[in-house]
Amino acid sequence: MKTEVLKVTGEEADRAHISKAGDILKKGGLVAIPTETVYGLAANAYSTEAIDAIFAAKGRPRDNPVIVHVAAFSEISPLVAACPEAARDVCRRFWPGPLTVIFKKSPLVPDAVSAGLETVAVRCPAHPIAAEVIRAAGVPLAAPSANTSGRPSATTAAHVLEDMDGKIPLILDGGPTPVGVESTVLDLSGEAPLVLRPGEITLEMLAELLPGVRYDTAVFGKLPEHTPARSPGTKYTHYAPRGELLLVRGGAADAMRTILRLAEGQAGAAVLCYDGEGDAYGGLPAVAFGPAERPDIQARKLFGALRELDGLDAKKIYARLSRQTEGAAALYNRLLRAAGFQVIEAEG
Ligand code: TXA
Ligand code: MG
């Protein structure tokens, strides 16, 4: 299959490109679309065959459910069995935006979407192109991140093409995605509100409406073996470069010295570093992902930087953690997962 990439730039031609995307989706095909978080691989959420095609293109394990995207809050009713008061309040405040809410599902949601769970994850993206494509398709769109399963999510159309070339008919190129990490996943289907995945909508923001909301244990720690995962996605290695990532915590000078010592004489060693710090690593290949004190920029650039390190054929990747990086829950969670939770303390 030939994969077409069409730019959507806010010009007149966009309308033709969006209606082309809508037509493909109506026929059960897949289209990669930009959202404000990362690119999504979209398909008609009511079509089991279309969902099957998503799983095949990504090589995604069948027990990992996908998020359903709507263009407005009013469109959730056919998807959910009930909408608790708390969900209504949260959606009113944060939709459209980078927040996914888990509800008890309606029977209309195919098992392929929910991977056999009794719940469905729903999100209303703030990206204008995503909203227009949902409207053009005329159905809610199931859309996981548009990367091969396990690889860093795609934050540009070029990243999508890297993973999906020849597998899907169309990629809409809306430029780099502004947030850069996936939506916050908030589970409101159980007794207590639980954040299963941190994102740009933070725990503190949610706590204003949901007192007592907390992180699921899998967010910052490895799940013990044989523990059932609340969010099936947390079981898998995620966002990971091909090389092995090791995070080093501590003061800047100590962390840099530790990395230099560990990487000495090591073939394929490389560094994920902050802007302006590359030269401090004694000639090791280094990819920068933003200023040390700007976690928002780091979040935007992280997945691209991990892909770039793959391009350098890095076998072992070292990254020091600034205080600001560790304090930014969504970013820190993605780094931890990409590193398989390998964090060491810098030598003093
Ligand atoms: O920002 C985003 O959310 C992006 C864009 C494309 O919208 N999508 C995205 O989808 O990140 P995906 O499939 O890569 O991640 C969805 C996460 C997975 O960890 C999955 O296990 C979890 O949400 N999830 C989906 N449905 C769920 C459910 N019913 N219960 C628990 N977790 C669920
Ligand atoms: Mg994903």
CSV table of C-alpha atoms and ligand atoms in Angstrom, one decimal:
chain,number,residue,atom,x,y,z
A,1,MET,CA,0.0,0.0,0.0
A,2,LYS,CA,1.3,3.5,-0.8
A,3,THR,CA,1.2,5.9,2.1
A,4,GLU,CA,0.2,9.4,1.1
A,5,VAL,CA,1.2,12.4,3.3
A,6,LEU,CA,-0.9,15.5,2.9
A,7,LYS,CA,-0.2,18.8,4.7
A,8,VAL,CA,-3.0,20.5,6.5
A,9,THR,CA,-2.0,24.1,7.2
A,10,GLY,CA,-5.1,26.1,7.7
A,11,GLU,CA,-5.4,26.8,4.0
A,12,GLU,CA,-8.3,26.3,1.6
A,13,ALA,CA,-6.9,22.9,0.3
A,14,ASP,CA,-7.3,21.5,3.8
A,15,ARG,CA,-11.0,20.9,3.2
A,16,ALA,CA,-10.3,18.4,0.4
A,17,HIS,CA,-7.7,16.7,2.5
A,18,ILE,CA,-10.0,16.4,5.5
A,19,SER,CA,-12.8,15.1,3.4
A,20,LYS,CA,-10.5,12.5,1.9
A,21,ALA,CA,-9.6,11.4,5.4
A,22,GLY,CA,-13.3,11.2,6.3
A,23,ASP,CA,-14.0,9.0,3.2
A,24,ILE,CA,-11.2,6.6,4.0
A,25,LEU,CA,-12.4,6.3,7.7
A,26,LYS,CA,-16.0,5.8,6.5
A,27,LYS,CA,-14.9,2.8,4.4
A,28,GLY,CA,-13.1,1.3,7.4
A,29,GLY,CA,-9.6,2.5,6.6
A,30,LEU,CA,-6.9,4.0,8.8
A,31,VAL,CA,-5.7,7.6,8.8
A,32,ALA,CA,-3.0,9.1,11.0
A,33,ILE,CA,-4.0,12.5,12.4
A,34,PRO,CA,-2.4,15.2,14.5
A,35,THR,CA,-3.8,15.9,17.9
A,36,GLU,CA,-2.4,18.4,20.5
A,37,THR,CA,-0.6,15.5,22.3
A,38,VAL,CA,0.8,13.1,19.8
A,39,TYR,CA,-0.3,11.8,16.3
A,40,GLY,CA,-3.1,9.2,16.5
A,41,LEU,CA,-3.8,6.3,14.2
A,42,ALA,CA,-7.5,6.7,13.7
A,43,ALA,CA,-10.3,4.3,12.6
A,44,ASN,CA,-14.1,4.0,13.0
A,45,ALA,CA,-14.6,3.1,16.6
A,46,TYR,CA,-17.8,1.1,15.8
A,47,SER,CA,-16.1,-1.2,13.2
A,48,THR,CA,-14.3,-4.3,14.6
A,49,GLU,CA,-12.5,-4.8,11.3
A,50,ALA,CA,-11.2,-1.3,11.3
A,51,ILE,CA,-10.0,-1.7,14.9
A,52,ASP,CA,-8.3,-5.0,14.0
A,53,ALA,CA,-6.4,-3.1,11.3
A,54,ILE,CA,-5.1,-0.7,13.9
A,55,PHE,CA,-3.8,-3.5,16.0
A,56,ALA,CA,-2.2,-5.1,13.0
A,57,ALA,CA,-0.5,-1.9,11.8
A,58,LYS,CA,0.9,-1.1,15.2
A,59,GLY,CA,1.8,-4.7,16.2
A,60,ARG,CA,-0.2,-3.9,19.4
A,61,PRO,CA,-1.0,-6.6,22.0
A,62,ARG,CA,-4.7,-7.4,21.8
A,63,ASP,CA,-5.3,-6.9,25.5
A,64,ASN,CA,-4.3,-3.2,25.3
A,65,PRO,CA,-7.5,-1.2,24.8
A,66,VAL,CA,-7.7,2.0,22.7
A,67,ILE,CA,-9.0,5.5,23.3
A,68,VAL,CA,-12.2,6.6,21.5
A,69,HIS,CA,-12.1,10.3,20.3
A,70,VAL,CA,-15.2,12.5,20.0
A,71,ALA,CA,-15.6,16.1,18.7
A,72,ALA,CA,-17.8,17.2,21.6
A,73,PHE,CA,-18.9,16.1,25.1
A,74,SER,CA,-22.5,15.6,23.7
A,75,GLU,CA,-21.2,12.8,21.5
A,76,ILE,CA,-20.2,10.5,24.4
A,77,SER,CA,-23.8,9.2,25.2
A,78,PRO,CA,-23.8,6.2,22.7
A,79,LEU,CA,-20.4,5.1,24.0
A,80,VAL,CA,-20.9,5.1,27.8
A,81,ALA,CA,-23.3,3.2,30.1
A,82,ALA,CA,-23.5,6.1,32.5
A,83,CYS,CA,-21.9,9.5,33.0
A,84,PRO,CA,-21.2,10.2,36.6
A,85,GLU,CA,-21.6,13.8,37.9
A,86,ALA,CA,-17.8,14.0,38.5
A,87,ALA,CA,-17.1,13.1,34.9
A,88,ARG,CA,-19.5,15.7,33.6
A,89,ASP,CA,-17.7,18.4,35.7
A,90,VAL,CA,-14.2,17.3,34.7
A,91,CYS,CA,-15.1,17.1,31.0
A,92,ARG,CA,-16.8,20.5,31.1
A,93,ARG,CA,-13.6,22.0,32.6
A,94,PHE,CA,-11.0,20.2,30.5
A,95,TRP,CA,-12.5,19.3,27.2
A,96,PRO,CA,-11.6,19.8,24.5
A,97,GLY,CA,-8.1,19.0,25.7
A,98,PRO,CA,-5.5,16.4,26.7
A,99,LEU,CA,-7.6,14.5,29.1
A,100,THR,CA,-9.0,10.9,28.6
A,101,VAL,CA,-11.7,9.8,30.9
A,102,ILE,CA,-12.6,6.1,31.5
A,103,PHE,CA,-16.3,5.3,31.8
A,104,LYS,CA,-18.3,2.1,32.1
A,105,LYS,CA,-18.9,1.2,28.4
A,106,SER,CA,-22.1,0.8,26.5
A,107,PRO,CA,-22.8,-2.4,24.5
A,108,LEU,CA,-22.2,-0.4,21.3
A,109,VAL,CA,-18.5,-0.2,21.9
A,110,PRO,CA,-16.9,-3.3,20.2
A,111,ASP,CA,-14.9,-5.6,22.5
A,112,ALA,CA,-11.9,-5.0,20.2
A,113,VAL,CA,-11.8,-1.3,21.4
A,114,SER,CA,-12.0,-2.1,25.1
A,115,ALA,CA,-9.9,-5.3,24.9
A,116,GLY,CA,-12.7,-7.1,26.7
A,117,LEU,CA,-12.9,-4.7,29.6
A,118,GLU,CA,-16.2,-3.3,30.9
A,119,THR,CA,-14.9,0.2,30.4
A,120,VAL,CA,-14.1,2.6,27.6
A,121,ALA,CA,-11.6,5.4,27.4
A,122,VAL,CA,-13.0,8.6,25.8
A,123,ARG,CA,-11.2,11.8,24.8
A,124,CYS,CA,-12.1,15.0,23.1
A,125,PRO,CA,-9.0,16.4,21.4
A,126,ALA,CA,-8.4,20.2,21.2
A,127,HIS,CA,-6.5,20.0,17.9
A,128,PRO,CA,-8.7,21.6,15.2
A,129,ILE,CA,-7.7,19.1,12.5
A,130,ALA,CA,-8.5,16.1,14.8
A,131,ALA,CA,-12.0,17.6,15.5
A,132,GLU,CA,-12.6,18.2,11.8
A,133,VAL,CA,-11.6,14.7,10.8
A,134,ILE,CA,-14.0,13.2,13.5
A,135,ARG,CA,-16.8,15.3,12.0
A,136,ALA,CA,-15.9,14.4,8.5
A,137,ALA,CA,-15.9,10.7,9.4
A,138,GLY,CA,-19.3,11.1,11.1
A,139,VAL,CA,-18.4,8.5,13.8
A,140,PRO,CA,-16.2,8.5,17.0
A,141,LEU,CA,-12.6,7.5,16.1
A,142,ALA,CA,-10.6,4.9,18.0
A,143,ALA,CA,-7.0,6.2,17.9
A,144,PRO,CA,-4.0,4.9,19.7
A,145,SER,CA,-0.7,6.8,19.3
A,146,ALA,CA,0.5,6.4,15.7
A,147,ASN,CA,3.8,4.5,16.5
A,148,THR,CA,4.7,0.9,16.2
A,149,SER,CA,3.8,-0.7,19.5
A,150,GLY,CA,6.6,-0.1,22.2
A,151,ARG,CA,8.4,2.6,20.2
A,152,PRO,CA,8.4,6.3,21.1
A,153,SER,CA,5.1,8.0,20.1
A,154,ALA,CA,5.0,10.0,17.0
A,155,THR,CA,5.1,13.8,17.4
A,156,THR,CA,5.7,14.7,13.7
A,157,ALA,CA,4.3,13.3,10.4
A,158,ALA,CA,7.8,12.1,9.6
A,159,HIS,CA,7.8,9.9,12.8
A,160,VAL,CA,4.5,8.4,11.7
A,161,LEU,CA,5.9,7.7,8.2
A,162,GLU,CA,8.9,6.0,9.8
A,163,ASP,CA,6.6,3.5,11.5
A,164,MET,CA,3.6,3.3,9.2
A,165,ASP,CA,5.0,3.6,5.7
A,166,GLY,CA,3.2,1.1,3.4
A,167,LYS,CA,0.8,0.1,6.2
A,168,ILE,CA,-1.8,2.9,6.0
A,169,PRO,CA,-3.2,4.9,3.1
A,170,LEU,CA,-3.0,8.5,4.6
A,171,ILE,CA,-1.1,10.7,7.0
A,172,LEU,CA,-2.4,14.2,7.6
A,173,ASP,CA,0.6,16.4,8.4
A,174,GLY,CA,-0.3,19.2,10.8
A,175,GLY,CA,3.2,19.9,11.9
A,176,PRO,CA,4.8,19.0,15.2
A,177,THR,CA,2.3,18.3,18.0
A,178,PRO,CA,2.3,21.1,20.6
A,179,VAL,CA,2.2,19.1,23.9
A,180,GLY,CA,4.4,16.1,22.9
A,181,VAL,CA,3.3,13.5,25.5
A,182,GLU,CA,0.0,11.6,25.5
A,183,SER,CA,-3.1,12.7,27.3
A,184,THR,CA,-3.8,12.3,31.1
A,185,VAL,CA,-5.8,9.1,31.6
A,186,LEU,CA,-8.3,9.5,34.4
A,187,ASP,CA,-10.4,6.5,35.6
A,188,LEU,CA,-13.8,7.5,36.9
A,189,SER,CA,-15.4,4.1,36.4
A,190,GLY,CA,-14.5,2.8,39.9
A,191,GLU,CA,-15.0,3.8,43.5
A,192,ALA,CA,-12.3,6.5,43.7
A,193,PRO,CA,-10.8,8.7,40.9
A,194,LEU,CA,-7.5,7.4,39.7
A,195,VAL,CA,-4.9,8.8,37.3
A,196,LEU,CA,-3.6,5.9,35.3
A,197,ARG,CA,-1.3,8.0,33.1
A,198,PRO,CA,-0.1,11.6,33.8
A,199,GLY,CA,-0.3,14.2,31.1
A,200,GLU,CA,-0.6,17.9,30.6
A,201,ILE,CA,-3.7,18.0,32.8
A,202,THR,CA,-2.0,17.5,36.1
A,203,LEU,CA,-3.2,15.8,39.3
A,204,GLU,CA,-3.3,19.2,41.0
A,205,MET,CA,-5.6,20.5,38.3
A,206,LEU,CA,-7.9,17.5,38.6
A,207,ALA,CA,-7.9,17.7,42.5
A,208,GLU,CA,-9.7,21.0,42.3
A,209,LEU,CA,-12.7,19.1,41.1
A,210,LEU,CA,-12.0,15.7,42.4
A,211,PRO,CA,-10.7,15.8,46.0
A,212,GLY,CA,-8.8,12.7,46.8
A,213,VAL,CA,-7.8,11.9,43.2
A,214,ARG,CA,-4.5,10.0,43.2
A,215,TYR,CA,-2.0,8.3,40.9
A,216,ASP,CA,-2.3,4.6,40.2
A,217,THR,CA,0.7,2.7,41.7
A,218,ALA,CA,1.9,1.8,38.2
A,219,VAL,CA,2.6,5.4,37.3
A,220,PHE,CA,6.0,5.9,39.0
A,221,GLY,CA,6.8,2.3,39.9
A,222,LYS,CA,7.2,-1.0,38.1
A,223,LEU,CA,4.2,-3.3,38.6
A,224,PRO,CA,5.2,-6.3,40.7
A,225,GLU,CA,5.0,-9.6,38.7
A,226,HIS,CA,1.6,-11.2,38.4
A,227,THR,CA,-0.2,-8.0,39.5
A,228,PRO,CA,-3.2,-7.3,37.2
A,229,ALA,CA,-2.7,-3.9,35.5
A,230,ARG,CA,-5.5,-1.4,36.0
A,231,SER,CA,-4.5,0.1,32.7
A,232,PRO,CA,-3.3,-2.7,30.5
A,233,GLY,CA,-0.8,-0.3,28.7
A,234,THR,CA,1.2,0.0,31.9
A,235,LYS,CA,2.3,-3.7,31.6
A,236,TYR,CA,4.3,-3.1,28.5
A,237,THR,CA,7.7,-1.4,27.9
A,238,HIS,CA,6.7,1.9,26.4
A,239,TYR,CA,8.1,4.8,24.5
A,240,ALA,CA,11.4,3.0,24.4
A,241,PRO,CA,14.3,3.7,22.2
A,242,ARG,CA,16.1,0.6,20.9
A,243,GLY,CA,19.1,1.4,23.0
A,244,GLU,CA,19.0,0.8,26.8
A,245,LEU,CA,18.2,4.1,28.7
A,246,LEU,CA,19.7,4.7,32.1
A,247,LEU,CA,18.6,7.8,34.2
A,248,VAL,CA,21.0,9.5,36.6
A,249,ARG,CA,19.7,11.5,39.5
A,250,GLY,CA,21.7,14.1,41.4
A,251,GLY,CA,23.4,17.4,41.0
A,252,ALA,CA,24.4,18.4,37.5
A,253,ALA,CA,28.2,18.1,37.9
A,254,ASP,CA,28.0,14.8,39.8
A,255,ALA,CA,25.6,13.3,37.3
A,256,MET,CA,27.7,14.3,34.4
A,257,ARG,CA,30.8,12.9,36.0
A,258,THR,CA,29.0,9.6,36.8
A,259,ILE,CA,27.8,9.3,33.2
A,260,LEU,CA,31.3,10.0,31.8
A,261,ARG,CA,32.7,7.3,34.1
A,262,LEU,CA,30.0,4.7,33.2
A,263,ALA,CA,30.3,5.4,29.4
A,264,GLU,CA,34.1,5.3,29.3
A,265,GLY,CA,35.3,2.8,26.7
A,266,GLN,CA,31.7,1.6,26.1
A,267,ALA,CA,30.8,1.0,22.4
A,268,GLY,CA,27.5,2.6,21.4
A,269,ALA,CA,27.2,4.9,24.4
A,270,ALA,CA,25.3,8.1,23.9
A,271,VAL,CA,23.7,10.9,25.9
A,272,LEU,CA,20.2,12.4,26.1
A,273,CYS,CA,21.1,15.8,27.4
A,274,TYR,CA,19.8,19.3,28.0
A,275,ASP,CA,20.5,22.2,25.7
A,276,GLY,CA,24.1,23.5,25.8
A,277,GLU,CA,25.4,20.5,27.8
A,278,GLY,CA,26.4,18.2,24.9
A,279,ASP,CA,30.0,19.3,24.9
A,280,ALA,CA,30.4,18.4,28.6
A,281,TYR,CA,30.2,14.7,27.7
A,282,GLY,CA,33.7,14.3,26.2
A,283,GLY,CA,32.7,13.7,22.6
A,284,LEU,CA,30.0,11.1,23.3
A,285,PRO,CA,27.2,11.4,20.7
A,286,ALA,CA,24.6,13.7,22.4
A,287,VAL,CA,21.0,14.6,21.6
A,288,ALA,CA,19.5,17.6,23.4
A,289,PHE,CA,15.8,17.8,24.3
A,290,GLY,CA,15.4,21.3,25.7
A,291,PRO,CA,16.7,23.6,28.5
A,292,ALA,CA,17.2,21.8,31.9
A,293,GLU,CA,14.7,24.1,33.5
A,294,ARG,CA,12.0,23.8,30.8
A,295,PRO,CA,10.1,20.5,31.2
A,296,ASP,CA,7.4,21.8,28.8
A,297,ILE,CA,9.9,22.0,26.0
A,298,GLN,CA,11.5,18.7,27.0
A,299,ALA,CA,8.1,17.0,26.9
A,300,ARG,CA,7.6,18.3,23.3
A,301,LYS,CA,11.0,17.1,22.2
A,302,LEU,CA,11.4,13.9,24.2
A,303,PHE,CA,10.0,11.3,21.7
A,304,GLY,CA,11.8,12.9,18.7
A,305,ALA,CA,15.1,12.9,20.6
A,306,LEU,CA,14.7,9.2,21.5
A,307,ARG,CA,14.0,8.4,17.8
A,308,GLU,CA,17.1,10.5,16.9
A,309,LEU,CA,19.2,8.4,19.3
A,310,ASP,CA,17.9,5.3,17.6
A,311,GLY,CA,19.1,6.8,14.3
A,312,LEU,CA,22.6,7.1,15.8
A,313,ASP,CA,22.4,3.4,16.7
A,314,ALA,CA,22.9,4.2,20.3
A,315,LYS,CA,23.1,1.0,22.4
A,316,LYS,CA,23.3,2.5,25.8
A,317,ILE,CA,21.8,6.0,26.5
A,318,TYR,CA,22.5,8.0,29.6
A,319,ALA,CA,20.4,10.9,30.7
A,320,ARG,CA,20.8,13.1,33.8
A,321,LEU,CA,17.6,14.3,35.5
A,322,SER,CA,17.2,18.0,36.4
A,323,ARG,CA,15.0,18.9,39.4
A,324,GLN,CA,12.5,20.3,37.0
A,325,THR,CA,12.3,17.2,34.9
A,326,GLU,CA,11.7,15.0,38.0
A,327,GLY,CA,9.0,17.4,39.1
A,328,ALA,CA,7.0,17.2,35.8
A,329,ALA,CA,4.9,14.1,36.3
A,330,ALA,CA,4.0,13.4,32.6
A,331,LEU,CA,7.6,13.9,31.4
A,332,TYR,CA,9.1,12.0,34.3
A,333,ASN,CA,6.7,9.1,33.8
A,334,ARG,CA,7.6,8.7,30.1
A,335,LEU,CA,11.3,8.8,30.9
A,336,LEU,CA,10.9,6.2,33.6
A,337,ARG,CA,9.0,3.9,31.3
A,338,ALA,CA,11.4,4.5,28.4
A,339,ALA,CA,14.2,3.5,30.8
A,340,GLY,CA,12.3,0.5,32.1
A,341,PHE,CA,12.5,2.3,35.5
A,342,GLN,CA,16.3,2.1,35.6
A,343,VAL,CA,17.4,5.1,37.8
A,344,ILE,CA,20.7,5.4,39.7
A,345,GLU,CA,22.0,8.1,42.1
A,346,ALA,CA,25.0,10.1,40.9
A,347,GLU,CA,28.2,9.5,42.7
A,348,GLY,CA,29.0,12.4,45.0
B,1,TXA,O1,-2.9,11.6,23.8
B,1,TXA,C1,-3.4,10.5,23.6
B,1,TXA,O2,-4.2,10.0,24.5
B,1,TXA,C2,-3.1,9.8,22.3
B,1,TXA,C3,-3.8,10.6,21.2
B,1,TXA,C4,-3.6,9.9,19.9
B,1,TXA,O3,-5.1,10.8,21.5
B,1,TXA,N1,-3.5,8.4,22.3
B,1,TXA,C5,-2.9,7.5,23.0
B,1,TXA,O4,-3.4,6.2,22.9
B,1,TXA,O5,-1.9,7.7,23.8
B,1,TXA,P1,-2.6,4.9,23.3
B,1,TXA,O6,-3.4,3.8,22.8
B,1,TXA,O7,-1.2,5.0,22.9
B,1,TXA,O8,-2.7,4.9,24.9
B,1,TXA,C6,-3.9,4.6,25.5
B,1,TXA,C7,-3.7,4.2,27.0
B,1,TXA,C8,-3.1,2.9,27.1
B,1,TXA,O9,-2.1,2.9,28.2
B,1,TXA,C9,-4.3,2.0,27.4
B,1,TXA,O10,-3.9,0.8,28.1
B,1,TXA,C10,-5.1,2.9,28.2
B,1,TXA,O11,-4.9,4.2,27.6
B,1,TXA,N2,-6.6,2.6,28.1
B,1,TXA,C11,-7.4,2.6,27.0
B,1,TXA,N3,-8.6,2.2,27.3
B,1,TXA,C12,-8.6,1.9,28.6
B,1,TXA,C13,-9.5,1.3,29.5
B,1,TXA,N4,-10.8,1.1,29.2
B,1,TXA,N5,-9.2,1.1,30.8
B,1,TXA,C14,-7.9,1.4,31.2
B,1,TXA,N6,-6.9,1.9,30.4
B,1,TXA,C15,-7.3,2.1,29.1
B,2,MG,MG,0.8,4.7,22.8
